Coordinates of C-alpha atoms and ligand atoms in Angstrom, one line a residue:
M24 CA 15.1 -26.1 5.6
T25 CA 16.9 -23.5 4.1
I26 CA 16.8 -20.2 5.3
Y27 CA 16.3 -16.9 2.9
Q28 CA 18.3 -14.7 4.6
N29 CA 19.2 -11.2 5.5
L30 CA 21.3 -9.6 3.3
I31 CA 23.4 -7.3 5.2
A32 CA 26.3 -5.2 3.4
G33 CA 25.9 -7.3 0.7
E34 CA 26.1 -10.8 2.6
W35 CA 22.9 -13.1 3.1
V36 CA 23.1 -13.4 7.3
G37 CA 20.6 -14.3 9.8
A38 CA 20.7 -17.5 12.0
E39 CA 17.0 -17.5 13.3
A40 CA 14.0 -18.2 11.7
S41 CA 10.1 -18.2 11.3
E42 CA 7.5 -19.9 9.5
N43 CA 5.7 -18.0 6.5
I44 CA 2.7 -19.9 6.6
S45 CA 0.1 -19.6 4.0
P46 CA -3.5 -18.4 4.7
S47 CA -5.2 -20.4 2.5
N48 CA -4.2 -23.7 4.5
T49 CA -2.3 -23.1 7.6
G50 CA -0.7 -26.6 7.0
D51 CA 1.5 -25.3 3.6
V52 CA 4.5 -23.5 4.8
V53 CA 6.1 -21.1 2.4
G54 CA 9.3 -21.0 4.0
L55 CA 11.5 -20.1 6.2
Y56 CA 12.9 -16.2 6.4
A57 CA 15.1 -14.7 8.8
T58 CA 14.1 -12.8 11.7
G59 CA 16.9 -9.7 12.4
N60 CA 17.7 -7.8 15.9
A61 CA 18.2 -4.8 16.4
E62 CA 22.1 -5.4 15.9
D63 CA 21.7 -6.5 12.2
T64 CA 19.7 -3.4 11.7
K65 CA 22.6 -1.8 13.3
A66 CA 24.7 -3.6 11.1
A67 CA 22.6 -2.6 8.3
I68 CA 22.3 0.8 8.6
A69 CA 26.0 1.6 9.3
A70 CA 26.4 -0.5 5.7
A71 CA 23.7 1.7 3.9
K72 CA 25.3 5.1 5.1
A73 CA 29.1 3.4 4.6
A74 CA 27.7 2.6 0.7
F75 CA 25.9 6.9 0.5
P76 CA 29.0 9.1 -0.9
A77 CA 29.4 6.4 -3.2
W78 CA 25.7 4.9 -4.8
A79 CA 25.2 8.9 -4.8
R80 CA 27.5 10.0 -7.3
S81 CA 27.0 6.3 -8.8
G82 CA 26.6 7.3 -12.3
I83 CA 22.7 7.3 -13.9
L84 CA 23.5 4.7 -17.0
E85 CA 24.9 2.5 -14.1
R86 CA 21.3 3.2 -12.7
H87 CA 18.8 2.7 -14.8
A88 CA 20.4 -0.7 -15.8
I89 CA 20.7 -1.9 -12.2
L90 CA 16.4 -0.8 -12.3
K91 CA 16.3 -2.1 -15.9
K92 CA 17.6 -5.3 -15.1
T93 CA 14.9 -5.6 -12.2
A94 CA 12.2 -5.3 -13.9
D95 CA 12.4 -7.0 -16.6
E96 CA 13.2 -10.4 -14.6
I97 CA 10.7 -9.2 -12.0
L98 CA 8.6 -9.7 -15.3
A99 CA 9.3 -12.9 -16.6
R100 CA 8.8 -14.4 -13.5
K101 CA 5.4 -13.2 -12.6
E102 CA 4.0 -15.8 -12.6
E103 CA 6.6 -17.6 -10.3
L104 CA 6.7 -14.9 -8.4
G105 CA 2.6 -14.2 -8.4
K106 CA 1.9 -17.3 -6.8
L107 CA 4.5 -16.8 -3.7
L108 CA 2.6 -13.7 -3.2
A109 CA -1.1 -15.7 -3.8
R110 CA 0.7 -18.1 -1.4
E111 CA 2.0 -16.1 1.3
E112 CA -0.7 -13.4 1.6
G113 CA -3.6 -15.2 0.2
K114 CA -4.5 -12.4 -2.7
I115 CA -6.1 -14.2 -5.8
L116 CA -2.9 -15.7 -8.4
P117 CA -4.7 -13.5 -10.7
E118 CA -4.8 -10.9 -8.6
A119 CA -1.3 -11.5 -7.5
I120 CA -0.1 -12.1 -10.7
G121 CA -1.6 -8.1 -11.8
E122 CA 0.7 -6.8 -8.3
V123 CA 3.9 -8.1 -10.0
T124 CA 3.8 -7.3 -13.3
R125 CA 2.8 -3.8 -11.3
A126 CA 5.7 -4.0 -9.2
A127 CA 7.8 -4.6 -12.9
Q128 CA 6.8 -1.7 -14.2
I129 CA 7.2 0.6 -11.2
F130 CA 10.9 -0.9 -11.6
D131 CA 10.3 0.6 -15.8
F132 CA 9.9 3.7 -14.8
F133 CA 12.6 3.8 -12.1
A134 CA 14.6 3.4 -14.7
G135 CA 14.1 6.2 -17.1
E136 CA 13.5 8.4 -14.4
A137 CA 17.2 7.9 -13.8
L138 CA 17.5 9.1 -17.0
R139 CA 15.7 11.8 -16.6
L140 CA 17.3 14.4 -13.7
T141 CA 16.7 17.6 -14.5
G142 CA 16.8 20.9 -12.2
E143 CA 17.0 24.1 -13.4
I144 CA 19.2 27.5 -13.6
V145 CA 17.3 30.2 -13.1
P146 CA 18.5 33.9 -13.4
S147 CA 19.5 35.8 -9.1
A148 CA 17.3 39.1 -8.2
R149 CA 21.0 40.2 -8.4
P150 CA 22.3 40.4 -12.1
G151 CA 24.9 38.6 -13.3
I152 CA 24.3 35.9 -10.8
T153 CA 23.1 32.5 -11.7
V154 CA 20.9 30.3 -9.0
D155 CA 21.2 26.7 -10.1
I156 CA 18.5 24.6 -8.6
T157 CA 19.7 21.1 -7.8
R158 CA 18.2 17.7 -6.3
E159 CA 20.2 15.1 -3.7
P160 CA 19.0 12.4 -2.8
I161 CA 18.9 12.1 0.8
G162 CA 20.9 9.5 2.7
V163 CA 20.0 6.8 4.4
V164 CA 16.4 5.8 3.6
G165 CA 14.0 3.6 5.7
I166 CA 11.5 1.2 4.4
I167 CA 8.9 -0.7 6.8
T168 CA 6.2 -2.4 4.6
P169 CA 2.8 -4.0 5.3
W170 CA 1.7 -7.1 4.2
N171 CA -1.9 -6.7 2.0
F172 CA 1.1 -5.3 -0.8
P173 CA 4.4 -7.5 -0.7
I174 CA 5.5 -7.0 -3.7
A175 CA 4.2 -4.0 -5.5
I176 CA 5.2 -1.8 -2.1
P177 CA 8.6 -2.6 -1.5
A178 CA 8.9 -1.6 -5.4
W179 CA 7.3 2.2 -4.8
K180 CA 8.7 2.8 -2.4
I181 CA 13.1 1.1 -2.7
A182 CA 12.8 2.0 -7.2
P183 CA 12.8 5.8 -6.7
A184 CA 14.7 5.4 -3.4
L185 CA 17.5 4.2 -5.3
C186 CA 16.5 6.1 -9.0
Y187 CA 17.5 9.3 -6.6
G188 CA 20.0 7.8 -5.5
N189 CA 20.0 6.8 -2.0
T190 CA 20.4 3.8 0.2
V191 CA 18.1 2.0 1.6
V192 CA 17.8 0.0 5.1
F193 CA 14.1 -2.2 4.2
K194 CA 11.8 -4.2 6.6
P195 CA 9.4 -6.4 5.0
A196 CA 6.0 -7.3 7.0
E197 CA 6.4 -10.0 9.7
L198 CA 3.9 -12.0 6.6
V199 CA 5.8 -11.4 3.6
P200 CA 8.7 -11.9 3.4
G201 CA 9.2 -14.0 1.0
C202 CA 8.4 -11.4 -1.6
A203 CA 10.5 -9.5 -0.3
W204 CA 12.7 -11.4 -0.5
A205 CA 12.5 -12.4 -4.1
I206 CA 13.3 -8.8 -5.4
V207 CA 16.3 -7.9 -2.7
D208 CA 17.9 -11.0 -4.2
I209 CA 17.1 -9.2 -8.0
L210 CA 18.1 -6.1 -7.2
H211 CA 21.5 -7.8 -6.1
R212 CA 22.0 -10.1 -8.3
A213 CA 20.8 -7.1 -10.9
G214 CA 24.4 -5.3 -9.4
L215 CA 23.6 -3.2 -6.4
P216 CA 27.0 -2.5 -4.9
K217 CA 27.4 -3.9 -1.6
G218 CA 24.8 -2.6 1.1
V219 CA 22.8 -0.5 -0.8
L220 CA 20.1 -1.9 -0.8
N221 CA 19.9 -3.9 3.0
L222 CA 17.4 -6.6 4.5
V223 CA 16.1 -6.3 7.3
M224 CA 13.2 -9.0 8.0
G225 CA 11.7 -9.4 11.4
R226 CA 9.1 -8.2 14.2
G227 CA 8.3 -4.5 14.3
S228 CA 8.8 -3.7 17.4
V229 CA 12.4 -5.0 17.1
V230 CA 14.1 -3.7 13.7
G231 CA 11.4 -1.3 13.0
Q232 CA 12.0 0.1 16.5
A233 CA 15.7 0.2 15.8
M234 CA 15.1 2.0 12.9
L235 CA 12.7 4.0 14.3
D236 CA 15.4 5.0 17.4
S237 CA 18.4 5.4 14.4
K238 CA 20.4 8.8 14.3
D239 CA 21.7 7.4 10.9
L240 CA 18.7 7.5 8.3
S241 CA 17.5 10.8 7.1
G242 CA 14.6 10.0 5.9
I243 CA 11.7 6.3 6.4
T244 CA 9.1 5.3 4.2
F245 CA 6.3 3.9 5.8
T246 CA 2.9 2.2 5.0
G247 CA 0.7 0.7 7.6
S248 CA -1.5 1.0 10.4
T249 CA -2.4 4.6 12.1
G250 CA -0.6 4.1 15.2
T251 CA 2.4 2.6 13.8
G252 CA 2.5 5.8 11.5
K253 CA 2.0 7.4 14.5
R254 CA 5.0 6.6 16.4
V255 CA 7.4 6.9 13.3
A256 CA 6.3 10.9 12.6
L257 CA 7.7 11.1 16.5
A258 CA 10.7 9.2 16.8
S259 CA 11.7 11.5 13.2
I260 CA 10.9 14.6 14.2
E261 CA 12.7 13.3 17.3
H262 CA 15.7 12.7 15.0
N263 CA 15.0 15.4 12.3
R264 CA 14.7 13.0 9.6
K265 CA 12.2 12.9 6.8
F266 CA 8.8 11.1 7.3
Q267 CA 6.4 9.9 4.5
L268 CA 3.5 7.8 5.8
E269 CA 0.7 5.8 4.0
M270 CA -1.5 4.6 7.0
G271 CA -5.9 4.1 7.2
G272 CA -8.5 4.2 4.7
K273 CA -12.6 4.7 5.1
N274 CA -13.6 5.6 1.5
P275 CA -16.6 6.1 0.7
M276 CA -18.5 5.5 -2.7
I277 CA -21.0 7.3 -3.4
V278 CA -24.4 5.9 -5.5
L279 CA -26.0 7.9 -6.8
D280 CA -30.0 7.7 -8.5
D281 CA -28.6 8.4 -12.2
A282 CA -25.7 5.4 -12.0
D283 CA -25.3 3.2 -14.6
L284 CA -27.0 0.7 -11.9
S285 CA -24.2 -2.4 -13.3
V286 CA -21.5 -0.4 -14.0
A287 CA -21.9 1.1 -10.0
V288 CA -22.4 -3.0 -8.6
E289 CA -19.1 -4.1 -10.0
A290 CA -16.9 -1.2 -8.9
A291 CA -18.5 -1.6 -5.2
A292 CA -18.3 -5.2 -5.4
N293 CA -14.2 -4.9 -7.2
S294 CA -13.8 -2.1 -4.3
G295 CA -15.6 -3.8 -1.3
F296 CA -14.8 -7.2 -1.5
F297 CA -11.9 -8.0 -4.3
S298 CA -8.0 -8.8 -2.5
T299 CA -10.7 -9.8 0.2
G300 CA -11.2 -5.7 1.2
Q301 CA -7.5 -6.0 2.1
R302 CA -6.2 -3.0 0.7
C303 CA -5.6 0.5 2.3
T304 CA -8.0 2.0 -0.9
A305 CA -10.5 -0.6 -0.4
S306 CA -14.5 0.9 -0.2
S307 CA -15.6 0.5 3.1
R308 CA -18.9 2.8 3.2
L309 CA -21.4 2.8 0.2
I310 CA -23.4 6.1 0.1
V311 CA -26.7 5.8 -1.6
T312 CA -29.2 7.7 -2.3
E313 CA -33.2 6.8 -1.9
G314 CA -34.3 5.9 -5.3
I315 CA -31.9 4.5 -6.1
H316 CA -31.2 2.3 -2.7
D317 CA -33.6 -1.0 -2.9
K318 CA -32.5 -1.7 -6.1
F319 CA -28.8 -0.9 -5.4
V320 CA -28.5 -3.4 -2.4
A321 CA -30.5 -6.4 -4.3
A322 CA -28.0 -6.3 -6.8
L323 CA -24.7 -6.3 -5.0
T324 CA -26.6 -9.1 -2.6
E325 CA -27.2 -11.0 -5.7
K326 CA -23.1 -10.3 -7.1
L327 CA -21.6 -11.7 -3.7
K328 CA -24.3 -14.8 -3.6
T329 CA -22.1 -16.1 -7.0
L330 CA -18.2 -15.0 -5.3
N331 CA -16.8 -17.7 -4.4
V332 CA -14.5 -17.4 -1.1
D333 CA -11.3 -20.1 -1.5
D334 CA -8.1 -20.9 -1.6
A335 CA -6.5 -18.1 -2.9
L336 CA -4.5 -20.5 -5.7
K337 CA -7.1 -22.6 -6.8
A338 CA -9.0 -21.4 -10.3
G339 CA -12.8 -20.1 -9.9
T340 CA -11.7 -18.1 -6.3
H341 CA -12.9 -14.9 -6.4
I342 CA -11.9 -14.1 -2.6
G343 CA -8.6 -15.5 -1.0
P344 CA -8.5 -16.1 2.8
V345 CA -8.1 -13.3 5.4
V346 CA -4.3 -13.0 6.0
D347 CA -3.9 -14.5 9.3
E348 CA -6.1 -15.2 12.6
R349 CA -5.1 -11.5 14.7
Q350 CA -6.9 -10.1 10.8
L351 CA -9.9 -12.7 11.0
K352 CA -10.6 -11.5 15.1
Q353 CA -10.4 -7.7 14.0
D354 CA -12.9 -8.3 11.0
T355 CA -15.2 -11.1 13.3
D356 CA -14.9 -8.3 15.8
Y357 CA -16.4 -5.7 13.7
I358 CA -18.7 -7.7 12.3
E359 CA -20.7 -8.4 15.9
I360 CA -20.3 -4.6 16.6
G361 CA -22.2 -4.2 13.5
Q362 CA -24.9 -6.1 14.7
K363 CA -24.8 -4.5 17.7
E364 CA -25.3 -0.4 17.0
G365 CA -28.0 -1.6 14.8
A366 CA -26.8 -2.0 11.4
K367 CA -28.6 -4.7 9.1
L368 CA -26.5 -7.7 8.0
A369 CA -28.2 -8.5 3.9
F370 CA -25.3 -10.8 3.3
G371 CA -22.1 -12.8 4.8
G372 CA -20.8 -12.3 7.7
E373 CA -20.0 -16.4 8.6
L374 CA -16.1 -17.9 8.7
V375 CA -16.2 -21.2 6.3
K376 CA -14.7 -24.1 5.8
R377 CA -12.7 -25.2 2.3
D378 CA -11.0 -28.3 2.2
T379 CA -7.4 -26.9 3.6
P380 CA -7.4 -25.2 6.5
G381 CA -7.2 -21.7 5.8
F382 CA -9.3 -18.2 7.1
Y383 CA -12.4 -18.6 5.2
L384 CA -14.7 -15.4 5.7
Q385 CA -17.4 -14.7 3.7
P386 CA -18.2 -11.5 2.1
T387 CA -20.1 -9.4 4.5
L388 CA -22.4 -6.6 3.9
F389 CA -24.0 -4.0 6.5
T390 CA -26.9 -2.2 5.3
E391 CA -28.8 0.2 6.8
A392 CA -25.7 1.2 9.2
N393 CA -25.4 5.7 10.0
N394 CA -22.5 7.3 9.5
D395 CA -22.1 8.1 13.5
M396 CA -21.2 4.0 13.8
R397 CA -17.8 2.5 14.5
I398 CA -18.1 0.3 11.3
S399 CA -18.6 3.6 8.9
R400 CA -15.9 5.3 11.4
E401 CA -13.5 2.8 11.9
E402 CA -10.9 0.7 9.8
I403 CA -11.5 -2.6 9.3
F404 CA -9.7 -4.1 6.7
G405 CA -11.5 -6.9 5.4
P406 CA -14.0 -8.0 3.2
V407 CA -16.9 -6.0 5.4
V408 CA -19.0 -3.5 3.6
S409 CA -21.9 -1.0 5.4
V410 CA -24.7 1.0 3.5
I411 CA -25.7 4.1 4.4
R412 CA -28.7 5.4 3.3
A413 CA -28.2 9.2 1.6
K414 CA -31.5 11.4 0.6
D415 CA -29.9 12.8 -2.2
Y416 CA -26.3 14.0 -3.5
D417 CA -25.4 17.3 -1.2
E418 CA -26.1 14.9 1.7
A419 CA -24.5 12.1 0.1
L420 CA -21.6 14.0 -0.7
V421 CA -21.2 16.0 3.5
I422 CA -21.9 12.2 4.9
A423 CA -18.6 10.8 2.3
N424 CA -16.0 13.9 3.7
D425 CA -17.6 12.9 7.3
T426 CA -14.6 11.0 8.3
P427 CA -11.4 11.1 10.1
F428 CA -10.1 9.9 6.4
G429 CA -8.8 10.7 2.9
L430 CA -7.5 8.4 1.2
S431 CA -10.1 8.3 -1.9
A432 CA -13.2 8.2 -2.8
G433 CA -16.0 7.6 -5.3
I434 CA -19.4 8.2 -6.9
A435 CA -21.2 5.9 -9.1
T436 CA -22.6 8.4 -11.8
T437 CA -23.8 9.5 -15.6
S438 CA -24.2 13.1 -14.7
L439 CA -21.2 15.0 -15.1
K440 CA -22.5 18.2 -12.8
Y441 CA -21.9 15.7 -9.8
A442 CA -18.7 13.8 -11.3
S443 CA -17.6 17.5 -11.7
H444 CA -18.7 18.7 -8.2
F445 CA -17.5 15.9 -6.1
K446 CA -13.9 15.4 -7.8
R447 CA -13.6 19.4 -6.6
N448 CA -15.2 18.9 -3.2
S449 CA -13.8 15.4 -2.2
E450 CA -11.9 15.5 0.6
A451 CA -9.6 12.4 -0.5
G452 CA -6.5 12.9 -2.6
M453 CA -7.1 10.5 -5.6
V454 CA -11.8 10.7 -7.0
M455 CA -12.6 7.6 -9.1
V456 CA -15.8 8.3 -11.5
N457 CA -17.3 5.4 -12.3
L458 CA -14.5 3.1 -10.9
P459 CA -13.8 1.7 -8.4
T460 CA -12.1 3.5 -5.7
A461 CA -9.0 0.6 -5.1
G462 CA -6.8 0.0 -8.1
V463 CA -4.4 3.4 -9.7
D464 CA -1.8 3.2 -12.1
F465 CA 1.6 3.4 -10.8
H466 CA 2.9 5.9 -13.1
V467 CA 0.7 8.8 -10.9
P468 CA 1.6 10.7 -7.5
F469 CA -0.8 7.8 -5.0
G470 CA -1.7 9.3 -1.6
G471 CA -4.5 10.5 1.0
R472 CA -5.0 13.8 3.3
K473 CA -6.1 13.6 7.0
A474 CA -5.4 11.1 9.2
S475 CA -4.5 8.5 5.9
S476 CA -0.8 10.4 4.7
F477 CA 1.1 12.6 5.6
G478 CA 3.9 13.9 3.1
P479 CA 4.7 14.4 0.0
R480 CA 3.0 11.5 -2.9
E481 CA 4.0 8.5 -4.0
Q482 CA 4.7 7.3 -7.1
G483 CA 5.0 8.3 -10.8
K484 CA 7.6 12.1 -11.2
Y485 CA 6.4 13.0 -7.2
A486 CA 8.4 10.8 -5.7
A487 CA 11.1 13.2 -5.8
E488 CA 9.8 15.6 -3.7
F489 CA 10.4 12.8 -0.6
F490 CA 13.6 11.2 -1.6
T491 CA 15.4 14.0 -2.7
V492 CA 16.5 17.3 -1.3
V493 CA 16.5 20.2 -3.1
K494 CA 19.5 23.1 -3.5
T495 CA 19.8 26.5 -4.3
A496 CA 23.4 27.3 -5.1
Y497 CA 24.2 31.1 -6.4
T498 CA 27.6 31.4 -8.4
L499 CA 28.5 35.1 -8.8
P500 CA 30.8 34.2 -12.4
Ligands
LIG26 P1 -0.5 -3.7 10.7 O1 -2.1 -3.9 11.8 O2 -1.4 -3.9 8.7 O3 0.0 -5.0 10.3 P2 1.1 -1.9 11.0 O4 1.8 -0.5 11.7 O5 1.6 -3.6 12.0 O6 0.6 -2.9 10.3 O7 3.1 -2.5 10.6 C1 3.2 -1.8 9.5 C2 4.4 -2.3 9.3 O8 4.9 -1.5 10.4 C3 5.0 -3.6 9.1 O9 5.9 -4.0 8.4 C4 5.8 -4.0 11.3 O10 6.5 -4.9 11.7 C5 6.4 -2.2 10.7 N1 6.5 -2.3 12.7 C6 5.3 -2.7 14.0 N2 5.6 -2.1 14.9 C7 6.8 -1.3 15.0 C8 7.1 -0.3 15.2 N3 7.1 -0.2 16.9 N4 8.8 0.7 14.6 C9 7.7 0.1 13.4 N5 7.2 -0.4 12.6 C10 6.8 -1.2 12.9

């Protein structure tokens, strides 16, 4: 089998490799992907550093053309890349194709942004002097990404990094090197100069750690677990570098008595269980008021019975496998913990066998949970959701905000009064009314509060906050 290699200083390199295994079928080897080491990482950082001055001064037409070409190729290959994504990560094919489309839209958006770079000229407080305020790239940016969005998250970090004139060292998650390699291959062929974008696949504790320890990265943008995020933060402070973190969630969805039942059930089923619950914006706490509680639980349970758990590539599958054995153990451990804590297992909880050996878990619903239980406080990151009863909206709001996290939050209601109040008083970075807490647009800010995120927002125009640094220049003509 050929090895998909790392890209360092414009050359494909690397002889050490590991197998990329499909979670739908552990006998299916997606490919052999290079596993870089600390030396490779240092070489990639050095290449990005050497490439920075020229790329920082490159023309906007060049950046536009490369990003646009990348967007067009990703879109043209969405079926093929979607299949690769579904195979390596376990997201069902329609969701995977949707994610690939999203990646193309992101590159397209930042291709446009490259043509819209602006600054400000303002009068000085001292007459006769002018002040101009401009944005400059920050330097070499380290990009560390998780496995749950193998192409969209790399896209929403790489596209703005390059658009604003930074050079990049990109380290994807170990479980999903396929989409990472594909996106880098496309950008490389689209005409990026040597060293502007470097790919180092490999272990977090080796490649990731070598990035954290480097003095030559001006910024690190990270999406992943809270524990690793903290390491990124501490190392970045040590090295005086910018950092941006997207970490966990324990996202609430409130369902009020006046909700449209079918809207609430669709939103809860989607955001709790689609993508196997493996989205940081997934709803994992359904906070339901007394008057609708029993009807809602009954309708959601009926809905869960209709969802097929199976091979991600099979037509008719609604929920693909859990991503790997370690994540499956985490999910089943929490299912046990929930039962021990006294929550009622209302649906699912069992592993299921399919035609191929994969990590298949039923969608799992707990009822009679309370907000102090570990299943309500800690991120599970699987298709496991708890229902918490609330007396009324006021109590539901207190419960929704009573969490260490603050990424996304939802409410299902037909009341303008409660919807408006919730939008203002939710302590989450993103609020959804009558919509799943997961599923966001590509051109508007993404990010959370509290333990969920740190630093400026990602996506849309707001991405410039992290990927540029502001300069204020005074001139006496
Ligand atoms: P998860 O538990 O979802 O895999 P991680 O935070 O471990 O979350 O992984 C997110 C990304 O961080 C991955 O690309 C992983 O390889 C990387 N990573 C893991 N450990 C480290 C580390 N010590 N330093 C830098 N990156 C790391």
